[in-house]
GROMACS .gro file of C-alpha atoms in nm:
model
  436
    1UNK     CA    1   7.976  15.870   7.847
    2UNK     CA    2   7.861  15.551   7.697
    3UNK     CA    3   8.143  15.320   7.773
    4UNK     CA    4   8.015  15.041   7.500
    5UNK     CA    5   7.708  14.926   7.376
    6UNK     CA    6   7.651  14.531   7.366
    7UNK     CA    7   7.383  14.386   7.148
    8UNK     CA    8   7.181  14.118   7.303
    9UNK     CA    9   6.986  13.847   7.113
   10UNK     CA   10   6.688  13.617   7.293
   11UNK     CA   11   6.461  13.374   7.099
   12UNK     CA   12   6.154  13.396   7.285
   13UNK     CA   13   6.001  13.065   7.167
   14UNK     CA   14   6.067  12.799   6.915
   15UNK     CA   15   5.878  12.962   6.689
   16UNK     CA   16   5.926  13.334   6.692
   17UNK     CA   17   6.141  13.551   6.537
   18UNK     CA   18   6.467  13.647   6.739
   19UNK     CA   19   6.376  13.979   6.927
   20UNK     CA   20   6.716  14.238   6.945
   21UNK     CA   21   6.810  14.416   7.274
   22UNK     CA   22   7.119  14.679   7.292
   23UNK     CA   23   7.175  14.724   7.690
   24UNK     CA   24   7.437  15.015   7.655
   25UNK     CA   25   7.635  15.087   7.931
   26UNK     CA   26   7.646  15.449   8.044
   27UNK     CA   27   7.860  15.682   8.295
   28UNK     CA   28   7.712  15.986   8.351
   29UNK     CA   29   7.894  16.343   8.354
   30UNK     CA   30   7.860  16.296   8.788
   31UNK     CA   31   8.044  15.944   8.738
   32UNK     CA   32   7.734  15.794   8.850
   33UNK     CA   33   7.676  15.438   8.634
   34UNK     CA   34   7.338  15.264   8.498
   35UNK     CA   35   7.231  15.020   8.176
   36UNK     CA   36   6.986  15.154   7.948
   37UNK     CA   37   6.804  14.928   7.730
   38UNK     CA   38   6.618  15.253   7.449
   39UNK     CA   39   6.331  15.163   7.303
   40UNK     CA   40   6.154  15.466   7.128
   41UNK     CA   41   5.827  15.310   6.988
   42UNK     CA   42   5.603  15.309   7.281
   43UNK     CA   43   5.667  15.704   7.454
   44UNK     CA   44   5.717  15.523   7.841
   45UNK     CA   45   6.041  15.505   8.023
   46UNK     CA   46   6.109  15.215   8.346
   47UNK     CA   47   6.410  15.327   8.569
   48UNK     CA   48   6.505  15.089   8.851
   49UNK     CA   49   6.748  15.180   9.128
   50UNK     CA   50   6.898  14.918   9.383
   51UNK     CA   51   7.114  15.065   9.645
   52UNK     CA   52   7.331  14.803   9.857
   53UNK     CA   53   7.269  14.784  10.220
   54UNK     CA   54   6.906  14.767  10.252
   55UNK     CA   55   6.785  14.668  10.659
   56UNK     CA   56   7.097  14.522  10.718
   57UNK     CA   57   7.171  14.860  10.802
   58UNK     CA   58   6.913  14.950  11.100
   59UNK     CA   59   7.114  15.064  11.398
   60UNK     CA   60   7.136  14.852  11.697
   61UNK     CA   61   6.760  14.864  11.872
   62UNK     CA   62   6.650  15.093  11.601
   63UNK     CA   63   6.528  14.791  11.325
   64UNK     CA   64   6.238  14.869  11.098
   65UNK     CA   65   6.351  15.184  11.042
   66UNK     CA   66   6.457  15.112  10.698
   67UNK     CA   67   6.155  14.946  10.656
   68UNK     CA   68   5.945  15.256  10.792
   69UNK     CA   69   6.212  15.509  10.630
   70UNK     CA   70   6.113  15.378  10.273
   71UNK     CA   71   5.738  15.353  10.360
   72UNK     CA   72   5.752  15.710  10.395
   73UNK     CA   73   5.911  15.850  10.133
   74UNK     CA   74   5.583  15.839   9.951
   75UNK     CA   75   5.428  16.066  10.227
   76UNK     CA   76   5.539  16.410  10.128
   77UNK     CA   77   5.867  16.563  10.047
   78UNK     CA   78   5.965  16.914  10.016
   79UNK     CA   79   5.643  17.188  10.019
   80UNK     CA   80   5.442  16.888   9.933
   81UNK     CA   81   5.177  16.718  10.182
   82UNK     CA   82   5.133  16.366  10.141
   83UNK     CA   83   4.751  16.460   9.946
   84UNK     CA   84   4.969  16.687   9.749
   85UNK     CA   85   5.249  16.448   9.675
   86UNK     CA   86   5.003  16.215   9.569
   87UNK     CA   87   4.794  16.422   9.359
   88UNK     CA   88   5.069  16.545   9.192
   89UNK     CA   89   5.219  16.201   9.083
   90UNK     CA   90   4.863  16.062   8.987
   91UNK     CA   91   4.817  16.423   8.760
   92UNK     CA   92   5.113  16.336   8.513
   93UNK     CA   93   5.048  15.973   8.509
   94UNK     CA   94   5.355  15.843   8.685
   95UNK     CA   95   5.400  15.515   8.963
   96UNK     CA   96   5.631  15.521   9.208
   97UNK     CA   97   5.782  15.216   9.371
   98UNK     CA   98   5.993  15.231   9.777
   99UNK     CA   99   6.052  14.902   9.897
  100UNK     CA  100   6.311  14.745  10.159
  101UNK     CA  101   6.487  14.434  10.161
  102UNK     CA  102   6.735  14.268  10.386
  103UNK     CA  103   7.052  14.388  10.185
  104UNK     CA  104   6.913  14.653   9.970
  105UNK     CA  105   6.657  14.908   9.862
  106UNK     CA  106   6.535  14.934   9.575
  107UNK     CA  107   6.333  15.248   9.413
  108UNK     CA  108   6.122  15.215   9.068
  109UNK     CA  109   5.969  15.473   8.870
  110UNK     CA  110   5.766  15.452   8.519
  111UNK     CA  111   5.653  15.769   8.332
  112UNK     CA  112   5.566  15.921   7.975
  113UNK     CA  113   5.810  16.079   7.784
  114UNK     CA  114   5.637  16.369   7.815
  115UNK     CA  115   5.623  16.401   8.192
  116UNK     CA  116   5.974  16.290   8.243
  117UNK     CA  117   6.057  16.642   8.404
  118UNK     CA  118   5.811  16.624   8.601
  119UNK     CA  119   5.844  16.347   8.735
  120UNK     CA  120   6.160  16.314   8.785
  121UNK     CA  121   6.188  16.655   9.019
  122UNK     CA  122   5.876  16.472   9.166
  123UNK     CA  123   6.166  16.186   9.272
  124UNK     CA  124   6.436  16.359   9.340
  125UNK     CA  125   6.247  16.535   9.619
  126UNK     CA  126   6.160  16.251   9.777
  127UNK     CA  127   6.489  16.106   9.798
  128UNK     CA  128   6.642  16.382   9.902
  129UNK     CA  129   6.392  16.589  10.052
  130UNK     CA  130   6.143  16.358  10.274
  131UNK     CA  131   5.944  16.564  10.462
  132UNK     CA  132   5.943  16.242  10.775
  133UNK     CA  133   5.637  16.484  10.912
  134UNK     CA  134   5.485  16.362  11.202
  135UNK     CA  135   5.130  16.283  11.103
  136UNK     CA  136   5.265  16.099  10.775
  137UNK     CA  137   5.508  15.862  11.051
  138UNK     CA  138   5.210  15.816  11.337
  139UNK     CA  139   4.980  15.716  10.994
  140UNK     CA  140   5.258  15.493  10.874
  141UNK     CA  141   5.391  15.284  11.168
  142UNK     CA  142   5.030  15.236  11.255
  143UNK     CA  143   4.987  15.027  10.897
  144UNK     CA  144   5.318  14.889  11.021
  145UNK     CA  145   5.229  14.786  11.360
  146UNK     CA  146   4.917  14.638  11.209
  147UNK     CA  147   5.147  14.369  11.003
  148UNK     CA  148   5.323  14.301  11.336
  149UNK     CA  149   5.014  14.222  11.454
  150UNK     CA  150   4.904  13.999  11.144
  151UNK     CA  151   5.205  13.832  11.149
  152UNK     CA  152   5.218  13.738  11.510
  153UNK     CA  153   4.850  13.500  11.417
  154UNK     CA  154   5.034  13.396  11.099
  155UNK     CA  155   5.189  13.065  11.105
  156UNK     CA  156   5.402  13.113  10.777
  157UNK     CA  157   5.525  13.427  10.932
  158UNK     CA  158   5.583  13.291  11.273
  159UNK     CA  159   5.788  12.976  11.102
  160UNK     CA  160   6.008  13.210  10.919
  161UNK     CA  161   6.089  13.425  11.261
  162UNK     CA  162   6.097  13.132  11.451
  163UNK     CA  163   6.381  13.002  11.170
  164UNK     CA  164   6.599  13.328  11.107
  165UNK     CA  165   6.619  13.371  11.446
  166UNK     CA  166   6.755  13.048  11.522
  167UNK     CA  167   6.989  13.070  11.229
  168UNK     CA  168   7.105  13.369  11.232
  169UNK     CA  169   7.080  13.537  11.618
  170UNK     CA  170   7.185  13.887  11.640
  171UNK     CA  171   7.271  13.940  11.300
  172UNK     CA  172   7.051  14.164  11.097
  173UNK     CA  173   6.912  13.839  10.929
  174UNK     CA  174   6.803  13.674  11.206
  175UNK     CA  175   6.531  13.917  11.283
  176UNK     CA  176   6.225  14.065  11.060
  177UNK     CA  177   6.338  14.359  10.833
  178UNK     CA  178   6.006  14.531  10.947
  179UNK     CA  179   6.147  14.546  11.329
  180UNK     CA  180   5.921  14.412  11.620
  181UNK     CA  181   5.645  14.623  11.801
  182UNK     CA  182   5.862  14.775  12.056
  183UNK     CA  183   6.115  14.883  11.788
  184UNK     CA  184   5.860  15.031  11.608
  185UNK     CA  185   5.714  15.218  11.814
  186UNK     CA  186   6.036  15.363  11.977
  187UNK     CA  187   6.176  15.472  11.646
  188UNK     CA  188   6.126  15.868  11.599
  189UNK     CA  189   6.209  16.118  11.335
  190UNK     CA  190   6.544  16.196  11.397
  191UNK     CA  191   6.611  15.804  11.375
  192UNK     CA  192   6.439  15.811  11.014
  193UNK     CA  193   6.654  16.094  10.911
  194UNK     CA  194   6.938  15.830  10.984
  195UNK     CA  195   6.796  15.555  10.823
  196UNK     CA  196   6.776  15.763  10.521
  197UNK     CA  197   7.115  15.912  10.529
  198UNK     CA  198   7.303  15.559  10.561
  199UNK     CA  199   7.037  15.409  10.293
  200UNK     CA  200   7.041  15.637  10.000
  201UNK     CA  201   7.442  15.670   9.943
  202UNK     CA  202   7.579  15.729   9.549
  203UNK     CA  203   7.881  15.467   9.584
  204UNK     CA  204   7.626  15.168   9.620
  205UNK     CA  205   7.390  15.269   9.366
  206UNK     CA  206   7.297  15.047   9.058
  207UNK     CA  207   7.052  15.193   8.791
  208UNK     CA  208   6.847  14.967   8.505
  209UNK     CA  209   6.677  15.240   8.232
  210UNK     CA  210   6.454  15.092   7.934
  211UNK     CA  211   6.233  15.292   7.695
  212UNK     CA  212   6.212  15.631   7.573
  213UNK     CA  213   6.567  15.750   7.679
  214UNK     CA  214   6.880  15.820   7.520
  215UNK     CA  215   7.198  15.728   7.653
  216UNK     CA  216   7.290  16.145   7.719
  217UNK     CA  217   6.913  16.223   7.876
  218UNK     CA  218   6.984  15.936   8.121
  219UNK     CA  219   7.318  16.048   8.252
  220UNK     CA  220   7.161  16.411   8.275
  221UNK     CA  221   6.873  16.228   8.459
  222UNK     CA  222   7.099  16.045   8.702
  223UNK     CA  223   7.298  16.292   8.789
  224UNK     CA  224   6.964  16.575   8.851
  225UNK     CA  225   6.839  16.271   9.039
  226UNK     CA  226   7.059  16.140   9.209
  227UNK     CA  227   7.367  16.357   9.278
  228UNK     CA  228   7.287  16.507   9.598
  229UNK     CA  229   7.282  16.202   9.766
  230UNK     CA  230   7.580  16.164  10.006
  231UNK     CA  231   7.844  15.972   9.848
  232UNK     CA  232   7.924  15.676  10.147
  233UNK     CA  233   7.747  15.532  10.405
  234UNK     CA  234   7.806  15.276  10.708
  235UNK     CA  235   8.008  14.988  10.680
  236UNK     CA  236   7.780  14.684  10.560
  237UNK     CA  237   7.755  14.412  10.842
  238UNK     CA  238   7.978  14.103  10.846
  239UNK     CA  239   7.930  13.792  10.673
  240UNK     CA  240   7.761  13.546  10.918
  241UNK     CA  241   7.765  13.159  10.863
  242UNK     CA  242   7.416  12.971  10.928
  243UNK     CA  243   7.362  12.881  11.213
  244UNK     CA  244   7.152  12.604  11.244
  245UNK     CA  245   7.233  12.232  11.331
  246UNK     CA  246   7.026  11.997  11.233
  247UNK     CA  247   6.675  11.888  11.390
  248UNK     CA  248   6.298  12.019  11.476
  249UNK     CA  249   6.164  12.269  11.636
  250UNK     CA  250   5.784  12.298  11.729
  251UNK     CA  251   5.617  12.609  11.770
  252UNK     CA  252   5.290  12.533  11.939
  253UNK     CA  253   4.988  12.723  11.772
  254UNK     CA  254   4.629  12.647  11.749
  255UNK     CA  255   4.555  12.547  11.368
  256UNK     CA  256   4.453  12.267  11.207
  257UNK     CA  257   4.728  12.260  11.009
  258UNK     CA  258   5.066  12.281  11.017
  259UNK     CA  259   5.335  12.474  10.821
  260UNK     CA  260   5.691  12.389  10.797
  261UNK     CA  261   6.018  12.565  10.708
  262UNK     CA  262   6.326  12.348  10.652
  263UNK     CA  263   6.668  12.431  10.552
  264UNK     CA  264   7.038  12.412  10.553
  265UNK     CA  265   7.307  12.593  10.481
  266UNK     CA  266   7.311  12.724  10.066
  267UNK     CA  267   7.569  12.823   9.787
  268UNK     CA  268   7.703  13.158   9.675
  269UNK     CA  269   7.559  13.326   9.401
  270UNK     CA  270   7.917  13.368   9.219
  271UNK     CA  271   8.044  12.972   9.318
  272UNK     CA  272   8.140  12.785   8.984
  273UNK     CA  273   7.881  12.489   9.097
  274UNK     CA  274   7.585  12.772   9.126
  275UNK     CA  275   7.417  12.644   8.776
  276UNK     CA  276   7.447  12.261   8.880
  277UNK     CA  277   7.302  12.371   9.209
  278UNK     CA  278   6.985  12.559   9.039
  279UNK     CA  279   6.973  12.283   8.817
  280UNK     CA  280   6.949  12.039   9.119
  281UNK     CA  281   6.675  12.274   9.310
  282UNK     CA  282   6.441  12.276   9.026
  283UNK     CA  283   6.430  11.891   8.995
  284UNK     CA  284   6.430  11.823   9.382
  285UNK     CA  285   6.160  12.082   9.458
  286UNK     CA  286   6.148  12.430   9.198
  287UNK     CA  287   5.936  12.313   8.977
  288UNK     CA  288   5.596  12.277   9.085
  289UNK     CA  289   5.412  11.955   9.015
  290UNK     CA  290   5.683  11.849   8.832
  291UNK     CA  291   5.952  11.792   9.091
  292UNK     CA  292   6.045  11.494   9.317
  293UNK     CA  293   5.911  11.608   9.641
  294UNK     CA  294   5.591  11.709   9.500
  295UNK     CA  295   5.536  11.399   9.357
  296UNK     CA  296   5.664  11.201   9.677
  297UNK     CA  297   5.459  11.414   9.897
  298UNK     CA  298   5.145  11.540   9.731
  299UNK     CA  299   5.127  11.310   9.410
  300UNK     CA  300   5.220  10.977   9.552
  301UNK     CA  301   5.089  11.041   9.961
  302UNK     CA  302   4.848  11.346   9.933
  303UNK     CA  303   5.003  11.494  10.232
  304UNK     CA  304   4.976  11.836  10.121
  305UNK     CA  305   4.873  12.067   9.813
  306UNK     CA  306   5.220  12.188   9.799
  307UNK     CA  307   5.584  12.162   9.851
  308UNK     CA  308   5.859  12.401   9.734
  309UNK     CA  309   6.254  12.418   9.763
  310UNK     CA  310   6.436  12.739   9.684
  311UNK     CA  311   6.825  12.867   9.667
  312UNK     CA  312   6.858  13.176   9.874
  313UNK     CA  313   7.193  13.325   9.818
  314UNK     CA  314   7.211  13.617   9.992
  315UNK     CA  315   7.493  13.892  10.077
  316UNK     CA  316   7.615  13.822  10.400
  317UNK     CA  317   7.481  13.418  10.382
  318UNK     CA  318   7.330  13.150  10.194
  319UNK     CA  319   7.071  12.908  10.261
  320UNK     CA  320   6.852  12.613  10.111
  321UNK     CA  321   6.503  12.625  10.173
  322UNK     CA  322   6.196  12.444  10.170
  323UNK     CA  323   5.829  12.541  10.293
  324UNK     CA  324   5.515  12.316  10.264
  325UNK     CA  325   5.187  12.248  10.516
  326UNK     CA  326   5.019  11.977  10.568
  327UNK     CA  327   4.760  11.833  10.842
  328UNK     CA  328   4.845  11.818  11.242
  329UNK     CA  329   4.806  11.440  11.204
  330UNK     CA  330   5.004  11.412  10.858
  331UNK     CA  331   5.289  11.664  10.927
  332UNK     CA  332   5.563  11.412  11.085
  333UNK     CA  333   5.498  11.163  10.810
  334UNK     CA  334   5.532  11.489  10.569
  335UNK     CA  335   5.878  11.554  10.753
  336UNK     CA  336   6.020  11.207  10.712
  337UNK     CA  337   5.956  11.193  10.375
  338UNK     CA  338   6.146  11.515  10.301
  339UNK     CA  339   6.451  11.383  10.497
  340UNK     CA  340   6.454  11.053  10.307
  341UNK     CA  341   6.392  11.233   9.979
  342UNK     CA  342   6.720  11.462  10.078
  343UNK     CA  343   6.897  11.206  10.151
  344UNK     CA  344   6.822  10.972   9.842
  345UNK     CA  345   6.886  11.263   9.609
  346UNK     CA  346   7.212  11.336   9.808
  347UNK     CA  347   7.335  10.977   9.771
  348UNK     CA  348   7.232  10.905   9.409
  349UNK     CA  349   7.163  11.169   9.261
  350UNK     CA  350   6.905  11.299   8.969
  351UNK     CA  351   6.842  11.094   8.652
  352UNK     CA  352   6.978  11.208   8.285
  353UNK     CA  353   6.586  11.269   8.176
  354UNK     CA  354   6.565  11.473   8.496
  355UNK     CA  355   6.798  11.714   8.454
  356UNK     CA  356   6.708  11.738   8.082
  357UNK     CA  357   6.300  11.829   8.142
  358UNK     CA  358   6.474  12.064   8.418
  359UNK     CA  359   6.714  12.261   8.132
  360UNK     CA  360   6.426  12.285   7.908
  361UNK     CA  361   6.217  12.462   8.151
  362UNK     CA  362   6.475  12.707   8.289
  363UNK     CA  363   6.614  12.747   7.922
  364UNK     CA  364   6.264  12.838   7.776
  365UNK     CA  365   6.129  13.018   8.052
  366UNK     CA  366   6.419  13.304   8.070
  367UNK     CA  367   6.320  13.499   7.780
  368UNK     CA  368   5.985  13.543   7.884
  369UNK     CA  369   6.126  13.750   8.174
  370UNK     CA  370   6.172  14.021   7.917
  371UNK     CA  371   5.860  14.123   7.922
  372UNK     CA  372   5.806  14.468   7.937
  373UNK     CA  373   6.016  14.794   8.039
  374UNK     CA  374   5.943  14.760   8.381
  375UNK     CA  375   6.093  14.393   8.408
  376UNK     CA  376   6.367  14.483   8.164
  377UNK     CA  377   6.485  14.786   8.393
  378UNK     CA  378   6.494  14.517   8.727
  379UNK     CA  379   6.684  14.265   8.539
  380UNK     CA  380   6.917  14.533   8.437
  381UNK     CA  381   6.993  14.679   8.766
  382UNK     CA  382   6.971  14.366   8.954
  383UNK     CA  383   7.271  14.227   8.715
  384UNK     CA  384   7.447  14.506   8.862
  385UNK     CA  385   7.368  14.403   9.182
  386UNK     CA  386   7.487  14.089   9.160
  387UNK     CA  387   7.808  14.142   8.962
  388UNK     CA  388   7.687  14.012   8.662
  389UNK     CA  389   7.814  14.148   8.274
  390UNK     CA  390   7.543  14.203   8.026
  391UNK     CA  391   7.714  13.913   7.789
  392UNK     CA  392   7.492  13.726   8.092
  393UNK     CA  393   7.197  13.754   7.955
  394UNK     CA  394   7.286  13.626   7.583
  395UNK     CA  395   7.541  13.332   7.797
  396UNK     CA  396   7.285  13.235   8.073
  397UNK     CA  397   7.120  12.965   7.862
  398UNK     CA  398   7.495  12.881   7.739
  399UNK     CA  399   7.533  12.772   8.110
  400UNK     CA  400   7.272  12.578   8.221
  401UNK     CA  401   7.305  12.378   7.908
  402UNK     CA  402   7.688  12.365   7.975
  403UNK     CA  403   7.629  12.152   8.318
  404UNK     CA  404   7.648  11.783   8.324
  405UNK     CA  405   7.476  11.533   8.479
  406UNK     CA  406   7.812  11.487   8.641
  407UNK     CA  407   7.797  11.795   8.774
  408UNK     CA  408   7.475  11.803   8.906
  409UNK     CA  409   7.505  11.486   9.068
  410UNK     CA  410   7.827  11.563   9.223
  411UNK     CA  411   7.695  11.904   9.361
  412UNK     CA  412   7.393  11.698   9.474
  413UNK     CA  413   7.654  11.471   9.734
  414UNK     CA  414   7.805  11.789   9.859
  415UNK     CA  415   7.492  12.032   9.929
  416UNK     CA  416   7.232  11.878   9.980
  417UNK     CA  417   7.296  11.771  10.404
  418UNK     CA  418   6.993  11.516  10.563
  419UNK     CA  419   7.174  11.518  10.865
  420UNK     CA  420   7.194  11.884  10.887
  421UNK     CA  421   6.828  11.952  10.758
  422UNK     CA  422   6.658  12.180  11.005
  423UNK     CA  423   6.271  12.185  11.036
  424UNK     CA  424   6.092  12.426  11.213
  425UNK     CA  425   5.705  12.344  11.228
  426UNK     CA  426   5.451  12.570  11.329
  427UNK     CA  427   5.110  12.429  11.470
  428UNK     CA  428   4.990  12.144  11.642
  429UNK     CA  429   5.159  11.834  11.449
  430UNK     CA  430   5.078  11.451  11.602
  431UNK     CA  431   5.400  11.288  11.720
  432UNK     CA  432   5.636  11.540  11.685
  433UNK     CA  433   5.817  11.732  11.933
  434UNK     CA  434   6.164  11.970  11.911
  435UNK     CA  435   6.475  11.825  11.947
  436UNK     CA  436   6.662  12.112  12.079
   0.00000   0.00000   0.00000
C-alpha cells in the first residue's frame, strides 16, 4: 500500500535549476513500512535499513557482541562459506554494508536492477540465516581484538573511554560498543545467536529505498526480506542523565601531544530550541576555520591545527562535545581558553552577522546531501529513525531561517555550562593535573 506520495523540491545552488524528489511512503502487504524515493534512469537501487537498539542491547558481561554479531554476518550464511558468500556477492555486482552503533544497526545494500533477485536472497540469508561458524568468529574477533589493542596506544580512543565511562558508568554508553578484551574473547556462538535474535526484530525496523524500484516491488522486497525476522525484541535500556560534573581529568600517556575531550550535558533531538542550538554549535565550534574557537585557539594563539564542537543527541542521552590537541606545554593554556570562550558565548551571546554566515552555510550545504541513491536511502531511513515527516526535508531550511538571534542567544545562556564543562586530557600536559 502506498499510503501517500509527497513531492519534495530542493534548489541545489543559486544557480541551478530546482531538482524534484517524490519520497512515497509505502506499507507493504506484511505491514512492514519504508520511503522510497524511484528513480528509473540509472538501472541501480540503494536500500538502507536501521533497526533500533543497536549495542545498547549486549547482555550484561556479554558487550561487543553486537559489534562482533554484525561483523559476521558477512562471513557466510546458509550453504554458503564465507569465500562463497563473497564470491557470490562480488559475481552480480552488489555491496553489502553491517555496521553497529550504540542505539542501532544499520544494514545497506546497492545492486542493479537486474540482480535484484539475486541479491536480495543473497541478504535475506544473511539476516536470517548466519552461519556464526567457528572459523569465520576465531577470524573475526581476532580483527576485533586487534582494534582493542590499537585503541588501548590511541590517545583519541583512550580520551573518549576515559570520558563515557566517567559519564555514563554502567550504562551501555559508558563503555565501547566493541566490548573490552576479556568480553571479547569470552563471547561464544550461542551468545551471537542472541545478539542476533534481540538485534534484527521487525517492530523496530526503518527502511530508506531510492532508484530502480516501484512502490509494489519494494513492499514484495521487504516483506521476502525481511519477514522472517522475529517481530519484538528486549526492552531498550533506560534513559540515563550525564553524568559528569564539571572539571579535568588527566590520563597520563607518553606523547608529545596531548588530546582533549570536553563536554557537558546536550539537547534532545525533538526539543523546540534544537535549531537555535545547531545554530549556536556551528558558530561556537562546527564550522571549521570559520568558528570562534578556531579562531581563538588556532587563528589568534596557534595552539593547535584544530578545534571542533559537536551536538550529540542520542537515544537514551545527550551531550555537547568538543575534541582538539595541542602540545604537552600548550594544552592548559588550550583548556582555559575554551572555558573562557564558553563562558563569554554563554553570557553574551553570538553576533547578528554570526548567526547569519552560520544560516547560509547550513542552508546551502543541505541539498548537497542529496547526492546520490546511496545518501538519499540513509537520509530516508534515518528520518524514520528520528521521528521526522518527509515535509522535513522541503521545511528544514524553513527552520533554521525561522530562528532568531533571540533565540540563539537565549539558548546560548541556558546550554552552554563553563562551570559544568568537563575536560578529560590524554597525554603529558605542563601544569595540569585532575581535579577529581
Amino acid at each position: 500500500m502506498i499510503r501517500y506520495i509527497f513531492a519534495v523540491f530542493l534548489t541545489l545552488s543559486a544557480a541551478s535549476a530546482h531538482a524534484q524528489m517524490e519520497i512515497q511512503e509505502v506499507t507493504s502487504p506484511g505491514g512492514i513500512d519504508a520511503w522510497l524515493v524511484q528513480e528509473e534512469s540509472i538501472p541501480f537501487v540503494a536500500l538502507e535499513i536501521i533497526i533500533d537498539g543497536g549495542a545498547s542491547l549486549d547482555m550484561p558481561g556479554k558487550r561487543g557482541a553486537t559489534n562482533l554479531m554484525m561483523a559476521l554476518l558477512e562471513e557466510g550464511s546458509g550453504d554458503l562459506s564465507a569465500r562463497e558468500f563473497q564470491a557470490t556477492l562480488e559475481g552480480i555486482a552488489a555491496s553489502f554494508g553491517f555496521r553497529a552503533h550504540d542505539d542501532s544497526i544499520a544494514i545497506t545494500a546497492t545492486f542493479l536492477t537486474e540482480n535484484r533477485g539475486e541479491a536480495m536472497a543473497l541478504l535475506r540469508d544473511a539476516l536470517s540465516d548466519p552461519s556464526f561458524d567457528e572459523d569465520s568468529i576465531e577470524r573475526v574477533r581476532a580483527q576485533v581484538q586487534s582494534i582493542l589493542r590499537s585503541d588501548a596506544q590511541d590517545p583519541d580512543s583512550i580520551a573518549s573511554a576515559a570520558f563515557d565511562a566517567a559519564a555514563f558508568g554502567d550504562h551501555p554508553y559508558g563503555s565501547s560498543i566493541d566490548g573490552t578484551a576479556e568480553t571479547v574473547a569470552s563471547l561464544t556462538q550461542a551468545d551471537l545467536f542472541e545478539a542476533h535474535r534481540n538485534a534484527l526484530v521487525k517492530s523496530r525496523i526503518y527502511v530508506g529505498a531510492a532508484g530502480d524500484i516501484s512502490a509494489e516491488e519494494l513492499g514484495a522486497l521487504m516483506d521476502d526480506l525481511l519477514g522472517d525476522l522475529p517481530v519484538d525484541g528486549p526492552e531498550l535500556p533506560s534513559r540515563v542523565e550525564f553524568g559528569l560534573d564539571g572539571g579535568l581529568t588527566v590520563v597520563p600517556f607518553d606523547t608529545p601531544q596531548s588530546v582533549a575531550l570536553f563536554g557537558h550535558a546536550g539537547i534532545e533531538r525533538d526539543d523546540d530550541d534544537f535549531f537555535a542550538a545547531y545554530l549556536l554549535n556551528e558558530v561556537l565550534g562546527g564550522r571549521g576555520v570559520e568558528s570562534r574557537l578556531m579562531h581563538e585557539v588556532r587563528e589568534k594563539r596557534g595552539l593547535t591545527y584544530g578545534i571542533s564542537t559537536f551536538l550529540v543527541p542520542k537515544t537514551s542521552s545527550e551531550i555537547y562535545l568538543g575534541s582538539v590537541a595541542s602540545a604537552n606545554a600548550t594544552m592548559a593554556e588550550v583548556v582555559d581558553v575554551v572555558r573562557a570562550e564558553w563562558a563569554l558565548m554563554a553570557s553574551e551571546g553570538v553576533s547578528a552577522e554570526e548567526l547569519e554566515q552560520a544560516k547560509t552555510y547550513l542552508t546551502g550545504a543541505y541539498p548537497l546531501r542529496f547526492d546520490g541513491n546511496a545518501e538519499i536511502a540513509g537520509i530516508l531511513a534515518g528520518m524514520q529513525w528520528t521521528d521526522l515527516t518527509p515535509e522535513y526535508i522541503v521545511n528544514r531550511n524553513d527552520f533554521v531561517n525561522a530562528v532568531t538571534l533571540d533565540d540563539v542567544n537565549r539558548v546560548a545562556a541556558e546550554l552552554l555550562n563553563p562551570d559544568g564543562l568537563h575536560f578529560v586530557v590524554v597525554g603529558q600536559p605542563d601544569g595540569l593535573e585532575s581535579s577529581d
